[in-house]
PDB file of C-alpha atoms in Angstrom:
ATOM      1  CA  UNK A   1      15.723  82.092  48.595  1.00 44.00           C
ATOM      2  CA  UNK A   2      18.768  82.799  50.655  1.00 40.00           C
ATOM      3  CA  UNK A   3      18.129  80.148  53.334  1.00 40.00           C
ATOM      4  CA  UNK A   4      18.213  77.334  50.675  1.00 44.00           C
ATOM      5  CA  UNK A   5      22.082  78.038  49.936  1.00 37.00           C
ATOM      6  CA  UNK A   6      22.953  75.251  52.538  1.00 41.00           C
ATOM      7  CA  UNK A   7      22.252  71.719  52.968  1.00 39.00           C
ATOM      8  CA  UNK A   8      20.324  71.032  56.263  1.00 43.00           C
ATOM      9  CA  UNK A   9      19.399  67.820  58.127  1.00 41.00           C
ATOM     10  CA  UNK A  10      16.993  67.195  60.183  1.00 42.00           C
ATOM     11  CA  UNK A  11      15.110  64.308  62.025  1.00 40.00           C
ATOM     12  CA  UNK A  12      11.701  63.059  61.558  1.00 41.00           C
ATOM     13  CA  UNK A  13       9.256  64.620  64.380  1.00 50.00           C
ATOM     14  CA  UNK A  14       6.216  61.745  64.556  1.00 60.00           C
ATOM     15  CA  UNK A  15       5.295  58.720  61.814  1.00 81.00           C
ATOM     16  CA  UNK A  16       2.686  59.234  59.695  1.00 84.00           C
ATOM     17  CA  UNK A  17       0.382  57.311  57.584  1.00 86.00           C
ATOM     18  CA  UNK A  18       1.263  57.725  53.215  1.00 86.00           C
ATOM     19  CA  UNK A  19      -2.650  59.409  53.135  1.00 87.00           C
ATOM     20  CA  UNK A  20      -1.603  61.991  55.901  1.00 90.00           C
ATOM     21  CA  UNK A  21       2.031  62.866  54.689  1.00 90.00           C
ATOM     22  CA  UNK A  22       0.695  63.122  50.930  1.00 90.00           C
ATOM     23  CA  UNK A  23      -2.120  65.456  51.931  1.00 91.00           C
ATOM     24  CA  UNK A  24       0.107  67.526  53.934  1.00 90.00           C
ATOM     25  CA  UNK A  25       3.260  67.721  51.277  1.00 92.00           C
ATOM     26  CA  UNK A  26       0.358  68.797  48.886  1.00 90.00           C
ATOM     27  CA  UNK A  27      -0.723  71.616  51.198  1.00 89.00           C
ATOM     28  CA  UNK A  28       2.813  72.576  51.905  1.00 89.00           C
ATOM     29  CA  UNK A  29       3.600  73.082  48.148  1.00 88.00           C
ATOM     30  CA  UNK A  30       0.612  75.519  47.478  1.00 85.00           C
ATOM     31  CA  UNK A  31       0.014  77.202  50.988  1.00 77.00           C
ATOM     32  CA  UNK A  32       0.910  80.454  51.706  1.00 57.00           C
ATOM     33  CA  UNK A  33       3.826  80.273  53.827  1.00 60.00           C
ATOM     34  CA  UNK A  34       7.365  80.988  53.072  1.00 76.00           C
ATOM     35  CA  UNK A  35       9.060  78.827  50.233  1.00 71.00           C
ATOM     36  CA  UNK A  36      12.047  78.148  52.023  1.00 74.00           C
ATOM     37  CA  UNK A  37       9.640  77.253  54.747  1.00 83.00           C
ATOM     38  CA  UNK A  38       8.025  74.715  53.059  1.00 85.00           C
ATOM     39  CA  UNK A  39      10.774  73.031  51.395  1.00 86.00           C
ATOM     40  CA  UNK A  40      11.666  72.104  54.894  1.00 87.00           C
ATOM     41  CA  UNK A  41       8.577  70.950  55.946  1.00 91.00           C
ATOM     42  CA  UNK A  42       7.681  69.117  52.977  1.00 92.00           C
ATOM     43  CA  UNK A  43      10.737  66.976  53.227  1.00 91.00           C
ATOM     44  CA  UNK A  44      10.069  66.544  57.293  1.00 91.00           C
ATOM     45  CA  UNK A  45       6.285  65.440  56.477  1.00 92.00           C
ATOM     46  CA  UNK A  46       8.290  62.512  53.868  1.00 92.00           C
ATOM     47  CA  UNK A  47      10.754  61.638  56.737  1.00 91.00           C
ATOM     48  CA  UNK A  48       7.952  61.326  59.188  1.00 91.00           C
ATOM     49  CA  UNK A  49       6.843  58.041  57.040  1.00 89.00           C
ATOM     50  CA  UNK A  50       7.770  55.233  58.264  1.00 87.00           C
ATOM     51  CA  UNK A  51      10.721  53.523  56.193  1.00 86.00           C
ATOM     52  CA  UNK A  52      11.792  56.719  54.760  1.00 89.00           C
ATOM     53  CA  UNK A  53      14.972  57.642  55.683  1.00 90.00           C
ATOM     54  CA  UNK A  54      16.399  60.692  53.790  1.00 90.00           C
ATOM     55  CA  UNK A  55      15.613  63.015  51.212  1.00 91.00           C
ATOM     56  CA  UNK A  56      18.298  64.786  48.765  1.00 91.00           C
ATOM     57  CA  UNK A  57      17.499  67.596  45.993  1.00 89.00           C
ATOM     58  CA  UNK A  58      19.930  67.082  43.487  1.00 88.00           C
ATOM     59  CA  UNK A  59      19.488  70.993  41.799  1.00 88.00           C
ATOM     60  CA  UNK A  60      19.499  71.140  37.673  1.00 87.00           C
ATOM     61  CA  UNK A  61      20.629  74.118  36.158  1.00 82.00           C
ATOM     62  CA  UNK A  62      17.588  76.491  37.017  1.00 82.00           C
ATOM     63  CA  UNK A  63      17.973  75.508  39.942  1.00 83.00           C
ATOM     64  CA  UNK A  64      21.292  76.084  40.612  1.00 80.00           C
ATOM     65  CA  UNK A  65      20.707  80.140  40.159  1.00 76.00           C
ATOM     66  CA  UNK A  66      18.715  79.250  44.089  1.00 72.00           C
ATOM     67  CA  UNK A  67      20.774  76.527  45.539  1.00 72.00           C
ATOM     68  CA  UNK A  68      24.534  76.464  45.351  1.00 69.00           C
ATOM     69  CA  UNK A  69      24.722  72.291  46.803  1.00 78.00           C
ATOM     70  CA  UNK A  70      22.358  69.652  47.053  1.00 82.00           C
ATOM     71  CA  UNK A  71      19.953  69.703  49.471  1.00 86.00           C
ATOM     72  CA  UNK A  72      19.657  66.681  52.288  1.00 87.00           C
ATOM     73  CA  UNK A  73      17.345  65.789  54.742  1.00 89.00           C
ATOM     74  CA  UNK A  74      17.765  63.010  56.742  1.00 87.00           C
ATOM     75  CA  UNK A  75      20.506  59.969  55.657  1.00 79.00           C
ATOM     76  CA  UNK A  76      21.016  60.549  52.570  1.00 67.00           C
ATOM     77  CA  UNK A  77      23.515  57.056  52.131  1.00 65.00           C
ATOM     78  CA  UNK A  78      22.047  53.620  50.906  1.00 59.00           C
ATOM     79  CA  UNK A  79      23.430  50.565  52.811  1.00 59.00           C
ATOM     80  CA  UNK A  80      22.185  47.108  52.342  1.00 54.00           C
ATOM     81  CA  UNK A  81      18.800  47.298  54.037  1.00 59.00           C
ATOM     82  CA  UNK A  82      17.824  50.257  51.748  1.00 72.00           C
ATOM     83  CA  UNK A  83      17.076  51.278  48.604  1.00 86.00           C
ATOM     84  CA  UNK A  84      16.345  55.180  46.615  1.00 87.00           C
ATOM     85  CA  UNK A  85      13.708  56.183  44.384  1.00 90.00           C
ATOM     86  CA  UNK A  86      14.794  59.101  41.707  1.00 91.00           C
ATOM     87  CA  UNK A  87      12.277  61.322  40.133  1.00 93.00           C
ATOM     88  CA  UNK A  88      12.452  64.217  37.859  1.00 93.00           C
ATOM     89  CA  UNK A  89      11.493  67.893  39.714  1.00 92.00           C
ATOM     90  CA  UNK A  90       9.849  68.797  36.382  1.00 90.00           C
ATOM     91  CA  UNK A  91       6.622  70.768  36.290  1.00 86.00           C
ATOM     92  CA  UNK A  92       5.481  72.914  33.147  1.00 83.00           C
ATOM     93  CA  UNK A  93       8.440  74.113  31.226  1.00 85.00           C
ATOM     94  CA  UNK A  94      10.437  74.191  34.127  1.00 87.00           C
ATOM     95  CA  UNK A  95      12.995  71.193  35.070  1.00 88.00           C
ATOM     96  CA  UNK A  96      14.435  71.752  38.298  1.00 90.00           C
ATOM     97  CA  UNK A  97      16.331  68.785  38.727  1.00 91.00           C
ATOM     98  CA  UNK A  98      16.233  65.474  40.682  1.00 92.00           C
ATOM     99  CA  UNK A  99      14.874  64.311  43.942  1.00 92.00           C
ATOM    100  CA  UNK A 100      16.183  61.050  45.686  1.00 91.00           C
ATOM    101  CA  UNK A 101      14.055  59.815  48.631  1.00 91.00           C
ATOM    102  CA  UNK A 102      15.578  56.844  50.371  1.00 90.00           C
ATOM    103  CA  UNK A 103      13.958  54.251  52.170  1.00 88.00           C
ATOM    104  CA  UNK A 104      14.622  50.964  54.479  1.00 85.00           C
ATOM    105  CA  UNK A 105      13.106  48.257  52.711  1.00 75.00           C
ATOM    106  CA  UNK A 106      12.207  46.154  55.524  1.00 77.00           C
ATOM    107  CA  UNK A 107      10.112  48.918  57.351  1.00 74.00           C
ATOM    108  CA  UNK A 108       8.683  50.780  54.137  1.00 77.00           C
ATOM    109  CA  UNK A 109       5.281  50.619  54.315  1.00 78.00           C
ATOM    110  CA  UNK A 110       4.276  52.668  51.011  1.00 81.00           C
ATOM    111  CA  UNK A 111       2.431  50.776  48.661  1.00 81.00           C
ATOM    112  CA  UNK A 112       4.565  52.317  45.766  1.00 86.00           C
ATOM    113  CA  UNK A 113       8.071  53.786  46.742  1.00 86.00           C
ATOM    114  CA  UNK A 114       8.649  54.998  43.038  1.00 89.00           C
ATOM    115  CA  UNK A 115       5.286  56.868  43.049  1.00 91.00           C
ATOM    116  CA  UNK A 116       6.161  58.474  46.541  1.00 92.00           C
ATOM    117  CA  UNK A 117       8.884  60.304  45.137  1.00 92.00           C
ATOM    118  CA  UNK A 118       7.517  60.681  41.905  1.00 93.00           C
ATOM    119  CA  UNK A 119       4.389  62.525  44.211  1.00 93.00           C
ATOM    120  CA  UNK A 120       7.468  64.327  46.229  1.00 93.00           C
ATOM    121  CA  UNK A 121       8.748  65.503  43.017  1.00 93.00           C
ATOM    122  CA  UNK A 122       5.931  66.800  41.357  1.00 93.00           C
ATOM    123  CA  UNK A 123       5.282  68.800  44.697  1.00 92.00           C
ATOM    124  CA  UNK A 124       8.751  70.580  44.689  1.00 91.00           C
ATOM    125  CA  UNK A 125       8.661  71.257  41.187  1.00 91.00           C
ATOM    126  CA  UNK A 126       5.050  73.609  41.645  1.00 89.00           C
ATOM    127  CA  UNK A 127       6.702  75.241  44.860  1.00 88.00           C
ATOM    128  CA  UNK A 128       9.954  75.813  42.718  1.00 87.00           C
ATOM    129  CA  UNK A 129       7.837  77.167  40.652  1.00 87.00           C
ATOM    130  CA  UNK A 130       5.940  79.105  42.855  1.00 85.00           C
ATOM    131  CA  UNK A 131       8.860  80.800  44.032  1.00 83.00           C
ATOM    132  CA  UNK A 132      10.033  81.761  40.132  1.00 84.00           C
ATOM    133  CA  UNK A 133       6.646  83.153  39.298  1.00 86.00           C
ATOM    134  CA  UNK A 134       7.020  85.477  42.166  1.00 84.00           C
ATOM    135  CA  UNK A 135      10.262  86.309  41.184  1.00 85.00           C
ATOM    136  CA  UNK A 136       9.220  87.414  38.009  1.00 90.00           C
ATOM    137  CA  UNK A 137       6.230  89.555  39.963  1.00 92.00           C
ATOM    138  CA  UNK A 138       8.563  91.238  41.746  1.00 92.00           C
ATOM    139  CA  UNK A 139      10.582  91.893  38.931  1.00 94.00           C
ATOM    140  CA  UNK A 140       7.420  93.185  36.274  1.00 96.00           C
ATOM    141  CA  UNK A 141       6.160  94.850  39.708  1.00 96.00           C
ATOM    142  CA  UNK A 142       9.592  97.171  39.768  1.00 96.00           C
ATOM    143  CA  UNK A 143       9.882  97.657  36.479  1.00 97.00           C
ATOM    144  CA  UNK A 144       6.266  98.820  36.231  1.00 97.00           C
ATOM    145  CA  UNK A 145       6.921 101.048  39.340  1.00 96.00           C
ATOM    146  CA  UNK A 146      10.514 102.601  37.030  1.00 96.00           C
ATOM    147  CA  UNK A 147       8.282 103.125  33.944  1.00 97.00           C
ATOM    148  CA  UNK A 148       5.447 105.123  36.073  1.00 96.00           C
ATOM    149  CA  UNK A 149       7.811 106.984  37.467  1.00 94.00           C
ATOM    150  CA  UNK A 150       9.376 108.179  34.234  1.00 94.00           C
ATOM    151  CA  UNK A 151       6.118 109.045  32.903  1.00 95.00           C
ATOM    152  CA  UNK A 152       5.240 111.387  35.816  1.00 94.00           C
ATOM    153  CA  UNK A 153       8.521 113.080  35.610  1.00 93.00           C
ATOM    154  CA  UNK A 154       7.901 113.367  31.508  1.00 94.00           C
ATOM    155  CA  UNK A 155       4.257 114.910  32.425  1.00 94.00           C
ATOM    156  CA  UNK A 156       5.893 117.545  35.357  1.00 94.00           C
ATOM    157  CA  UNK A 157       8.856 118.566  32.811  1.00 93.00           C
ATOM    158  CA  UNK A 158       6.166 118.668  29.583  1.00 94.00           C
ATOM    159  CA  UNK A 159       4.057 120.884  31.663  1.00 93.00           C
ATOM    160  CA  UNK A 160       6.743 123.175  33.301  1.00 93.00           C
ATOM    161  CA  UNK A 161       8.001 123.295  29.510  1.00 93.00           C
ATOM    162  CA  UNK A 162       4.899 124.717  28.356  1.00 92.00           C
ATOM    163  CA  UNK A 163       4.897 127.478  31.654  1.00 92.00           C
ATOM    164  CA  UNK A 164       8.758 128.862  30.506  1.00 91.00           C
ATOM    165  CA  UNK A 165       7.648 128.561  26.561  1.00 91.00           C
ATOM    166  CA  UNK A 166       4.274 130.789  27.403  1.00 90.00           C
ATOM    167  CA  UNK A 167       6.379 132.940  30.338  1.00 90.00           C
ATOM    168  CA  UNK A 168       9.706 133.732  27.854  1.00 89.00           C
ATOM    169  CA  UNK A 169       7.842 133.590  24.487  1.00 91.00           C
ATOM    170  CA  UNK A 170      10.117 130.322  23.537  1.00 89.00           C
ATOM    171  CA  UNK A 171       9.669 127.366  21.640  1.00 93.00           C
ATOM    172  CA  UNK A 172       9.303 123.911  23.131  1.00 91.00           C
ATOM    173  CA  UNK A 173      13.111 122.884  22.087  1.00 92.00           C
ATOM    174  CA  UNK A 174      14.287 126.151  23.950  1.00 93.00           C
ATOM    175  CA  UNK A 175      12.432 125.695  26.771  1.00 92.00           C
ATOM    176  CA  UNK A 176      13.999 122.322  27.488  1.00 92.00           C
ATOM    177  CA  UNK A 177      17.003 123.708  26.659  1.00 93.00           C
ATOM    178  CA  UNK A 178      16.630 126.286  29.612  1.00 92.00           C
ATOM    179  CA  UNK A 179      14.825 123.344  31.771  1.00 92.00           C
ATOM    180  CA  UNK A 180      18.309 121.344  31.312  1.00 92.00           C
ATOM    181  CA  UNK A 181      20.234 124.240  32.043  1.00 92.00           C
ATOM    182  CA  UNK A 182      18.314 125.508  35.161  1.00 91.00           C
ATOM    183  CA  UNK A 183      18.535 121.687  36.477  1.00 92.00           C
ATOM    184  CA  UNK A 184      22.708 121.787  35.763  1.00 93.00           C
ATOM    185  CA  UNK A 185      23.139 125.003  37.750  1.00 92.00           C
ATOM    186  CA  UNK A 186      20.981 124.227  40.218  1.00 91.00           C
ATOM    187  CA  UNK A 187      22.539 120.526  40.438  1.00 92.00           C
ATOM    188  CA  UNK A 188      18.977 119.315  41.114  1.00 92.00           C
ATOM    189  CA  UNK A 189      17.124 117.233  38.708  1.00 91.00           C
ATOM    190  CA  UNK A 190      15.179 117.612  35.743  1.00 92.00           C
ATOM    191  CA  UNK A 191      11.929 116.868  38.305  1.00 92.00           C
ATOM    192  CA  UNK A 192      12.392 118.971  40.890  1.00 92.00           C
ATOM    193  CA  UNK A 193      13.064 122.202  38.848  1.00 92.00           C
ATOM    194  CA  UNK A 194      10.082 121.301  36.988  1.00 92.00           C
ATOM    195  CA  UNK A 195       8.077 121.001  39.871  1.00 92.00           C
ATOM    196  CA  UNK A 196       9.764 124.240  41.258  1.00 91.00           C
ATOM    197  CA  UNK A 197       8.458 126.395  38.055  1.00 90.00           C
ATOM    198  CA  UNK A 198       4.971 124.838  38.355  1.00 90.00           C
ATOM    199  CA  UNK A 199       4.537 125.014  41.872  1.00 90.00           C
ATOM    200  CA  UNK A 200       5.911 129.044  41.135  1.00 86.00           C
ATOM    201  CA  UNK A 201       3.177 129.537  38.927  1.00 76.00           C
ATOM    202  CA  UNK A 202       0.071 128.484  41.161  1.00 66.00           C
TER     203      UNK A 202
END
């Protein structure tokens, strides 16, 4: 989530109706594109309402591990002729922080502002989400890749353990013993002399 460590601004392409932007913030949040992608498109699809003028993700402390600053989109600043909406980026167990949308009263069409950016909210909060549950893939993906490769290497060493114990007449404690010390002089590791002695034997 590198490209979410700065804030970023940008300006509202076309206007939109509330039924398109909400339909296309939804499919933002779930689709398959980048994260940091969507984050930025979701809060272009909310400027691109008429009336709504800015967009600011005040991170929470989970979120803070992602973002190092708020995040703003748009004006971010309320003046007389405008008002904010705050709503909690909370979804499961997860609270991510807040969101602020801003909007210009007299040009706001949206029937309910408060339930826009309670709608923008919810959205973030299941790509935030999103991007921690892949985290934690990645992270159960490596460590399963760590563990299977520590159980090959225990299989290759067990097996070229049993070849020295049958070749020298040794038991299995002195035939690691000799694996260890075979790897030391060698300076190779454990696996490779114990794929050396098996691959010896075929």
């Amino acid at each position: 989530m590198s490209a979410l460590l700065q804030a970023r601004v940008f300006a509202a392409p076309g206007k939109l109706s509330e039924f398109e932007a909400t339909r296309q913030i939804g499919r933002l949040a779930i689709g398959g594109i980048e994260p940091e992608i969507s984050l930025d498109r979701i809060a272009q699809t909310a400027l691109s309402i008429q009336g709504v003028v800015g967009i600011r993700i005040e991170p929470g402390p989970e979120l803070s591990a992602y973002l190092a600053t708020d995040l703003v989109w748009g004006r971010a600043a309320v003046d007389s002729a405008s008002m904010s909406a705050v709503a909690e980026i909370k979804a499961g167990s997860w609270s991510w922080g807040q969101s602020r949308v801003y909007f210009e009263v007299r040009d706001c069409p949206l029937e309910s502002p408060l339930a826009f950016a309670r709608f923008v909210a919810q959205q973030l909060a299941c790509l935030f989400n999103r991007i921690a549950l892949l985290g934690q893939r990645d992270l159960l993906l490596r460590r399963r890749a760590r563990i299977e490769e520590r159980l090959t290497t225990r299989k290759v060493v067990e097996r070229a353990k049993g070849i020295l114990a049958e070749r020298h007449l040794l038991s299995q404690i002195e035939a690691l013993r000799l694996l260890v010390s075979l790897a030391r002089h060698s300076r190779r590791s454990l696996r490779r002399v114990a794929q050396s002695i098996i691959f010896a034997r075929q």
